[in-house]
Coordinates of C-alpha atoms in Angstrom, one line a residue:
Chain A
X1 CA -16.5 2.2 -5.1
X2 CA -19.3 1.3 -2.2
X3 CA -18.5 1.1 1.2
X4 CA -18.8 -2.3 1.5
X5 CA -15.8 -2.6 -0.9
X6 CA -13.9 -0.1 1.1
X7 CA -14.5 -1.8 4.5
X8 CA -13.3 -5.1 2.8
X9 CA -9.9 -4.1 2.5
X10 CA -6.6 -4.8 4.2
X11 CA -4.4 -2.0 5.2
X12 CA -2.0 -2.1 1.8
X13 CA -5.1 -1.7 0.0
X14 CA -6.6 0.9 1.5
X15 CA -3.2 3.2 1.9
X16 CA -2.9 2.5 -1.8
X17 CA -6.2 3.8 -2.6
X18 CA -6.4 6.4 0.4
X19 CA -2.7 7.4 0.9
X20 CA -2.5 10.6 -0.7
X21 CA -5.6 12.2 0.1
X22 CA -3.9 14.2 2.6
X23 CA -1.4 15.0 0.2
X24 CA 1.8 13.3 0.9
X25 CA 0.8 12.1 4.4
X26 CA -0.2 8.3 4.1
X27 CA 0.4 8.0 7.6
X28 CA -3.0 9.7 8.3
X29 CA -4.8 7.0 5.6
X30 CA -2.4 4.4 7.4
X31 CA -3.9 5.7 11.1
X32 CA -7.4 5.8 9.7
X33 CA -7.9 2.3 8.8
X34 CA -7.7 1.5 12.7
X35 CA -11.4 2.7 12.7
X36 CA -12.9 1.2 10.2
X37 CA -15.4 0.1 8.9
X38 CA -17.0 3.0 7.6
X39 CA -20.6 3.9 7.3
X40 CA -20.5 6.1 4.4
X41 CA -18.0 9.2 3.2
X42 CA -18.9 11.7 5.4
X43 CA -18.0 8.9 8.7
X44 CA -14.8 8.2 6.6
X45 CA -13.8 11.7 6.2
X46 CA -14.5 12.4 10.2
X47 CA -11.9 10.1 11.2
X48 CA -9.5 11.7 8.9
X49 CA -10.6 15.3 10.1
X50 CA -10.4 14.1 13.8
X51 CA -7.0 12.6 13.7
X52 CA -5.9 16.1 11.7
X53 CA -7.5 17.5 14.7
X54 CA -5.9 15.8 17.4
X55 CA -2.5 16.4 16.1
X56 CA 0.3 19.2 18.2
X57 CA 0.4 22.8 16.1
X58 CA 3.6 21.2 14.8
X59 CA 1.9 18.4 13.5
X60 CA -0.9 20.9 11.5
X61 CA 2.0 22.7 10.1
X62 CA 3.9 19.7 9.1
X63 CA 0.8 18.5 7.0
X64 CA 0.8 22.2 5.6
X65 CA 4.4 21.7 4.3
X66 CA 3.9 18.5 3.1
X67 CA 1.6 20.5 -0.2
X68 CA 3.5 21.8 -3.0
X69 CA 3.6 25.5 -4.2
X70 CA 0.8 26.3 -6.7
X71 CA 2.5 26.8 -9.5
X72 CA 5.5 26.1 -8.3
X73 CA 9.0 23.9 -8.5
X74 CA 7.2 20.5 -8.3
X75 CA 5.0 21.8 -11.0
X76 CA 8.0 23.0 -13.3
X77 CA 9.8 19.6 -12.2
X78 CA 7.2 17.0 -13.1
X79 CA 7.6 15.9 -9.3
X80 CA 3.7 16.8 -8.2
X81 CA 2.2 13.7 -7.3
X82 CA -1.1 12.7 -9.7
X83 CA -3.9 14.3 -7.9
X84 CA -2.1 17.8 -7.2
X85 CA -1.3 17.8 -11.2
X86 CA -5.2 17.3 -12.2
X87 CA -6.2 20.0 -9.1
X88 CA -3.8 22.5 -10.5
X89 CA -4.8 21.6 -13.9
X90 CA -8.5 22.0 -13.5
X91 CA -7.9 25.5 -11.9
X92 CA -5.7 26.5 -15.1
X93 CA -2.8 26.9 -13.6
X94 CA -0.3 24.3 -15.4
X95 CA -0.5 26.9 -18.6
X96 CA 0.4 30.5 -16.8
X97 CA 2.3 32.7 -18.9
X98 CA 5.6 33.5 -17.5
X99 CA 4.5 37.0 -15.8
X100 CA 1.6 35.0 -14.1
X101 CA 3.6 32.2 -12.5
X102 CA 6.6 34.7 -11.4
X103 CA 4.1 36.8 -9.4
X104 CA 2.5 33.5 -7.9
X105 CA 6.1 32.1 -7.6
X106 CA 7.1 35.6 -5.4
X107 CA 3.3 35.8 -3.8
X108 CA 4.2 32.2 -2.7
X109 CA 7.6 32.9 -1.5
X110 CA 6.6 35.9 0.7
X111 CA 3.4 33.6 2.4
X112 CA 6.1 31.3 2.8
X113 CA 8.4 33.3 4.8
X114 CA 5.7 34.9 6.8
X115 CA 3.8 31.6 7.9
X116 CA 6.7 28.8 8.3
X117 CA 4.7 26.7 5.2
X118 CA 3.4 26.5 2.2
X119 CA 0.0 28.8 0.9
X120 CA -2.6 25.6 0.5
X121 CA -5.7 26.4 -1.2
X122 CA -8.6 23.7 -2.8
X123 CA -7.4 24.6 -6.2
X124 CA -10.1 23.0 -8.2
X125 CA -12.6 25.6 -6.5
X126 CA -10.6 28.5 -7.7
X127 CA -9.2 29.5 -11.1
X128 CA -6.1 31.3 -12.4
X129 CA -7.5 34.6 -11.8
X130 CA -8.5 34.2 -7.9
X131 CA -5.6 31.7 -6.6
X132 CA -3.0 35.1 -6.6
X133 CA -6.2 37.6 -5.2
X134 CA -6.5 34.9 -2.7
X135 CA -3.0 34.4 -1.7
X136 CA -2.3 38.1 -1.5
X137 CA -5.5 38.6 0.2
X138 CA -4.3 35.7 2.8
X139 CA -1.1 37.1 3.1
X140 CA -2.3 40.0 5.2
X141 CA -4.1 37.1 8.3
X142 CA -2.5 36.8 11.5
X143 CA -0.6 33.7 11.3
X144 CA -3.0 31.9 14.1
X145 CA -6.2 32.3 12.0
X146 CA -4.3 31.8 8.4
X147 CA -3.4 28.3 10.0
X148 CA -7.0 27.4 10.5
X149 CA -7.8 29.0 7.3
X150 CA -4.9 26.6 5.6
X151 CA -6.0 23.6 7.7
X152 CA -10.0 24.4 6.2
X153 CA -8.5 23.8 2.6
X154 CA -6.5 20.6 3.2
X155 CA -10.3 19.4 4.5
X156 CA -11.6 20.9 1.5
X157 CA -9.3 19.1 -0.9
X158 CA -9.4 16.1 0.9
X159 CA -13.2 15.7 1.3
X160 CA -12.9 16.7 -3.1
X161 CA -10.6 13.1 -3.1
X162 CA -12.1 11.2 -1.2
X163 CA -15.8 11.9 -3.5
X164 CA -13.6 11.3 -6.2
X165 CA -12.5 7.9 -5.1
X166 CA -16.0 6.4 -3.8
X167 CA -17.8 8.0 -6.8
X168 CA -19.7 10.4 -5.1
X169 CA -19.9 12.5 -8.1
X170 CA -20.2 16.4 -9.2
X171 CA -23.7 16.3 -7.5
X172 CA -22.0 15.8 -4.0
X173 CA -19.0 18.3 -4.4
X174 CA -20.9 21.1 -6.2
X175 CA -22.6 23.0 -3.0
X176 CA -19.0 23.2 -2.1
X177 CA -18.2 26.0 -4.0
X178 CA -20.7 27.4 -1.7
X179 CA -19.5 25.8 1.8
X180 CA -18.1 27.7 4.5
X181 CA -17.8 30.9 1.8
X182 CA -19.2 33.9 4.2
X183 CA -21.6 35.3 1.8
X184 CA -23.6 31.9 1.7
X185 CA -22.8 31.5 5.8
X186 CA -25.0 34.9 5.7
X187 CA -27.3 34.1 3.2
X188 CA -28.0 30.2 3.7
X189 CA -30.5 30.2 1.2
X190 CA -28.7 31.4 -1.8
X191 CA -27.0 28.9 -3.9
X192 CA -27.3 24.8 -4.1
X193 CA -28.3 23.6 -1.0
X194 CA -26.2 20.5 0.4
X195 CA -27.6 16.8 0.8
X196 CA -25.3 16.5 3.4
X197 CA -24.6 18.1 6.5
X198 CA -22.1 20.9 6.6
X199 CA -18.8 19.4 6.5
X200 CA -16.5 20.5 9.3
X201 CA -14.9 23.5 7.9
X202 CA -18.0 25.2 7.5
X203 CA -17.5 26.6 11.1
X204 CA -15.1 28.1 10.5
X205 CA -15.5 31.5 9.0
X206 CA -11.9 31.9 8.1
X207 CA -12.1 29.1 5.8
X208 CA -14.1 31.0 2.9
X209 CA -13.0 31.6 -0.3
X210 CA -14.8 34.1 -1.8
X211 CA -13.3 33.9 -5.4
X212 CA -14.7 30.7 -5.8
X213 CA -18.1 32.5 -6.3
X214 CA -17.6 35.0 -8.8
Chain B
X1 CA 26.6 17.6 6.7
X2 CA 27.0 19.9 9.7
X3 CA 24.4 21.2 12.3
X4 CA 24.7 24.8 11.2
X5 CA 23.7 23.8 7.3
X6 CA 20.7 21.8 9.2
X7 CA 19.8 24.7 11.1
X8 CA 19.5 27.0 8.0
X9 CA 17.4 25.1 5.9
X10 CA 14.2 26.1 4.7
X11 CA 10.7 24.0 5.1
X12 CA 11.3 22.6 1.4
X13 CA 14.9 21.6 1.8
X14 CA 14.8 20.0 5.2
X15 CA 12.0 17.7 4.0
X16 CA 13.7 16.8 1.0
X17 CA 16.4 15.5 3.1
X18 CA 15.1 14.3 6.3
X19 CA 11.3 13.6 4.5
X20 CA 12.1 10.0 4.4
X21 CA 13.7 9.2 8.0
X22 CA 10.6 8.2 9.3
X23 CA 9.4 6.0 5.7
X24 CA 6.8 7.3 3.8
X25 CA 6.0 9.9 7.0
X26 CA 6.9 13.3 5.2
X27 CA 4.7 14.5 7.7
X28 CA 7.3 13.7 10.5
X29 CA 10.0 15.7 9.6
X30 CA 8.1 18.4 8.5
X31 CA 6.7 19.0 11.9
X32 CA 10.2 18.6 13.3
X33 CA 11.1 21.4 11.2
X34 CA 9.3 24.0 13.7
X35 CA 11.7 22.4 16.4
X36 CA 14.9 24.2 14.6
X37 CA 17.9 24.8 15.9
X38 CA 18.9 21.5 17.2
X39 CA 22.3 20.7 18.9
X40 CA 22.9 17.7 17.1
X41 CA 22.0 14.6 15.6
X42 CA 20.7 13.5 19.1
X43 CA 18.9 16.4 19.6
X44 CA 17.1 16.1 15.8
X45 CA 16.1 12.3 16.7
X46 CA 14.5 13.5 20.2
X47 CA 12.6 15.3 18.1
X48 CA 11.6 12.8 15.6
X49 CA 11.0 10.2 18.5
X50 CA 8.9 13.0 20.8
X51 CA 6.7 13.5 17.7
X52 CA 6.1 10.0 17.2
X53 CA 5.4 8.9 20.7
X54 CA 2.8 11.8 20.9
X55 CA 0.5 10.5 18.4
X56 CA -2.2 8.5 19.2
X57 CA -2.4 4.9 19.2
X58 CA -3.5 5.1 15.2
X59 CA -0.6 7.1 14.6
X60 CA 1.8 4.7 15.8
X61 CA 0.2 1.8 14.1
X62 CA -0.3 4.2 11.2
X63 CA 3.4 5.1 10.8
X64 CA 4.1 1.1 10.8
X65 CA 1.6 0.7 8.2
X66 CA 3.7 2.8 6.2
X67 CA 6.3 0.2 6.1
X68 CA 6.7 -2.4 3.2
X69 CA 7.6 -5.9 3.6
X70 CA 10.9 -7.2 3.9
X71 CA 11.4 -9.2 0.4
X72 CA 8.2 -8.4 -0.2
X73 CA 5.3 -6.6 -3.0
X74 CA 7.4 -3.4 -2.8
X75 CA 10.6 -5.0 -3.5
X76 CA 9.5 -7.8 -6.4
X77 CA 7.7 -4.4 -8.3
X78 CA 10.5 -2.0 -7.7
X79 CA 8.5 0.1 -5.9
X80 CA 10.6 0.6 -2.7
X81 CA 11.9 4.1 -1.5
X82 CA 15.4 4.6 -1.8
X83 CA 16.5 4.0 1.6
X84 CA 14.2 0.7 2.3
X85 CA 16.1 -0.8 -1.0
X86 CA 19.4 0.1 0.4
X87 CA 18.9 -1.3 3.7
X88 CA 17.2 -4.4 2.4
X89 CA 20.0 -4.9 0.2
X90 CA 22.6 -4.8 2.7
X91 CA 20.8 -7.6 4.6
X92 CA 20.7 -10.1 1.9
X93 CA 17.0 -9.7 1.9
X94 CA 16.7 -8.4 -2.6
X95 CA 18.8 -12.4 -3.4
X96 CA 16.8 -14.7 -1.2
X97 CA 16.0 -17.9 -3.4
X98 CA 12.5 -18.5 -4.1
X99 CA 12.0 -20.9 -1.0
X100 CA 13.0 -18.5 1.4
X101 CA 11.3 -15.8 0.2
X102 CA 8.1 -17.6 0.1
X103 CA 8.5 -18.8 3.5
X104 CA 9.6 -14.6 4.3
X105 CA 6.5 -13.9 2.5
X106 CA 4.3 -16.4 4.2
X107 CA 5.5 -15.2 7.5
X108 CA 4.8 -12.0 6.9
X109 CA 1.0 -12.8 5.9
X110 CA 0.2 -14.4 9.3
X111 CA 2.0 -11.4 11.3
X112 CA 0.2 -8.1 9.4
X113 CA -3.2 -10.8 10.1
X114 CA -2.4 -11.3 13.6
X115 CA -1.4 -7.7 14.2
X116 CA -2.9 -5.4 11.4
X117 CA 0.4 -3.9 10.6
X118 CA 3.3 -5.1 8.9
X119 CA 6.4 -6.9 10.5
X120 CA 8.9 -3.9 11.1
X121 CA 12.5 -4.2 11.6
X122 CA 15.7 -2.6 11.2
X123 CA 17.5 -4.7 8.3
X124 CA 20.5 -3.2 8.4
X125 CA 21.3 -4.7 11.8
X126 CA 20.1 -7.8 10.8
X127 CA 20.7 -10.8 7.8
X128 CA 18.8 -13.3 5.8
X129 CA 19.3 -16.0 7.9
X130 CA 17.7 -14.2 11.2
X131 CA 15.0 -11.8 9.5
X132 CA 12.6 -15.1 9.0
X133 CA 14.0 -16.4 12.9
X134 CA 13.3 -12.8 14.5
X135 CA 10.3 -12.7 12.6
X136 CA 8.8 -15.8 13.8
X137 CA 9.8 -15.3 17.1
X138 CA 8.0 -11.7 17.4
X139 CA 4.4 -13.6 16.1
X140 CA 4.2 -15.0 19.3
X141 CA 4.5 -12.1 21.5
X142 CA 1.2 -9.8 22.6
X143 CA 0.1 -7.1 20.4
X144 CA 0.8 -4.1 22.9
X145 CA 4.1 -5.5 23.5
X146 CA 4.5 -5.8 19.4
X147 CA 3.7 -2.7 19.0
X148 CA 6.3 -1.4 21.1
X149 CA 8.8 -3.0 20.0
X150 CA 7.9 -2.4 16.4
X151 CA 8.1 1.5 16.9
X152 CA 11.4 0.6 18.5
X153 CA 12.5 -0.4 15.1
X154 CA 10.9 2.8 13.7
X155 CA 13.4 4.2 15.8
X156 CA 16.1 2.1 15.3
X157 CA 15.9 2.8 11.2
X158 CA 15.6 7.0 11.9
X159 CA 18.7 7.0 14.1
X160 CA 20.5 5.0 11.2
X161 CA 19.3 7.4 8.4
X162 CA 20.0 10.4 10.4
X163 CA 23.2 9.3 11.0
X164 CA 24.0 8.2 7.6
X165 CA 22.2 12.0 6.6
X166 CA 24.8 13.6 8.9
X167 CA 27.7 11.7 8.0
X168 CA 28.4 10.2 11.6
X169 CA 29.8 7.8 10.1
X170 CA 30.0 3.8 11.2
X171 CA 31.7 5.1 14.6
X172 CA 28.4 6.0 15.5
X173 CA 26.2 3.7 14.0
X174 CA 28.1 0.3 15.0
X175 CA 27.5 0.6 18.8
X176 CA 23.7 0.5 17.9
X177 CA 24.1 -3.5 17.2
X178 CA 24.0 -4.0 20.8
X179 CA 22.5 -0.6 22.0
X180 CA 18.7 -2.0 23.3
X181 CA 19.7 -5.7 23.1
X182 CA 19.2 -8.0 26.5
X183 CA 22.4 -9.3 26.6
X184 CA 24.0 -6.2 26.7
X185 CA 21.6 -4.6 29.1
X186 CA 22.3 -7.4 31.0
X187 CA 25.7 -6.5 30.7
X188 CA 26.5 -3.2 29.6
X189 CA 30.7 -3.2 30.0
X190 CA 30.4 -5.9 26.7
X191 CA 30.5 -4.5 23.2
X192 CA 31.5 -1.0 21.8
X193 CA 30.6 1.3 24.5
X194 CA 28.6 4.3 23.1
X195 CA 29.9 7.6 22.6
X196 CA 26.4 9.1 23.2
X197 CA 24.0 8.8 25.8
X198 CA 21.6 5.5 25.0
X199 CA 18.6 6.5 22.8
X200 CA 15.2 6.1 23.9
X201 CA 14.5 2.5 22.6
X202 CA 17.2 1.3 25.0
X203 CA 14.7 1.3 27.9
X204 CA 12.8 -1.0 26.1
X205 CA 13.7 -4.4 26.9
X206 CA 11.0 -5.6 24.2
X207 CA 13.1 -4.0 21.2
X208 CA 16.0 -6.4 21.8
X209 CA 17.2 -7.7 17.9
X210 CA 19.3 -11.1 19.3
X211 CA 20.3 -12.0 16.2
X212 CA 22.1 -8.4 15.5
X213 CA 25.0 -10.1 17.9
X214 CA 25.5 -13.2 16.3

């Protein structure tokens, strides 16, 4: 899908297409079409990181809670909606065996409890092995940094979307694994450089996710 | 349902139940959620209505957006939230004959062109026979003034599901029909007095809904 094809389209189109790339928020697609048109998907993503940005704390949080448990009831309940299924799929954690998904399942409830939402993490740039190393490791941040750490992943996963739904391709989402991880933040040039510049999240140091290099 | 079952609900719970007040805004109530305890149903809207009139300019015309037609797409594919069907139903709007809905569907093409959003409007305070007069009376009015008036509905509908949420039952809800309306601004010792202070759409004289008092 080009731009051109994107800029074309009225509001119901363009929540239809865009809706759930904040997952279960349309209203950010819905407040994003205001600004269009679009030079390209990094301008497109901008708007959707800048009216995440602008929102109260409550507002960040409320996005937070609006992301299912990995691994968790929606998953066991056939209630996740399409693209949180193929995420969760592609990091191998639809097939956990039951020991595996009760400690996620009590890893998730004690994050839970401790933060007011949900542990959110770009699953397709993590596997079965590092999502509960991650979310233990997480589990230990002062709530103030793990939000921004949270916040980094919904960009994450909704800049993975939105490539997925212009047809940006692997070759765009690849450096990712590298983005914003400190290791590559130290060593800049280790690992595939990006085309692109660094997306927002890259700034932020708390935002690395260092499983997704092993 | 009673405050104190409100009050004790986890992140999950609360946006199962209150995750549509606001359609298709998840996001709302989940921020709302950070608000807890509230006093009572009047206490839980301020909330919802604070959020809402924080957000940006976008926001608001993005949480419109999130609206479907009245007798429109949503409805002909089945593809309506729960609530929207109900309240649709009870206006007569899911037995129109094919006329009027064409002429309800026409009308509703010129105002999402004129405005960029789509026409808005508590049904359940309304009927068949004034949905297609109100709505051709509010395509002549000035898009800032539309817009305000159109969030009034937003409001208009959350009050209504709240309430039905909370069981406050029609004692509540009835005084609404004439809560915000000119005539009984202009005269406020007519109709069903209200048990509760006015809510925050009353001070706009733009969100009057005539035909409610016919």
């Amino acid at each position: 899908m080009d731009m051109e094809k994107v800029n074309s389209m009225d509001f119901g189109e363009f929540v239809d297409v865009f809706g759930n790339v904040i997952e279960k928020c349309p209203l950010v697609a819905a407040a994003v079409w205001s600004q269009r048109p679009f030079s390209g998907l990094e301008d497109l993503e901008k708007h959707f990181f800048d009216f995440i940005d602008a929102l109260p704390r409550s507002g960040h949080e409320g996005i937070l809670r609006c992301h299912p448990d990995l691994a968790g009831r929606d998953l066991q309940q056939g209630t996740l909606t399409a693209e949180s299924l193929r995420e969760q799929s592609q990091a191998g954690l639809i097939s956990l065996d039951s020991d595996d998904r009760l400690r996620l399942q009590q890893l998730n409830a004690l994050y839970r409890k401790r933060f007011g939402f949900p542990f959110v993490l770009a699953a397709r740039l993590s596997d079965r092995a590092a999502v509960p190393r991650e979310l233990a490791r997480r589990l230990h941040c002062q709530p103030e940094s793990e939000l921004r750490t949270a916040l980094g992943e919904v960009k994450k996963i909704c800049h993975l979307r939105l490539a997925d739904l212009l047809g940006a391709g692997p070759a765009s989402v690849e450096p990712l694994r590298g983005w914003g991880s400190e290791r590559q933040q130290d060593a800049p040039q280790r690992g595939h450089p990006s085309p692109e510049p660094a997306p927002a999240w890259k700034d932020n140091p708390l935002t690395h996710t260092k499983q997704v290099e092993n």
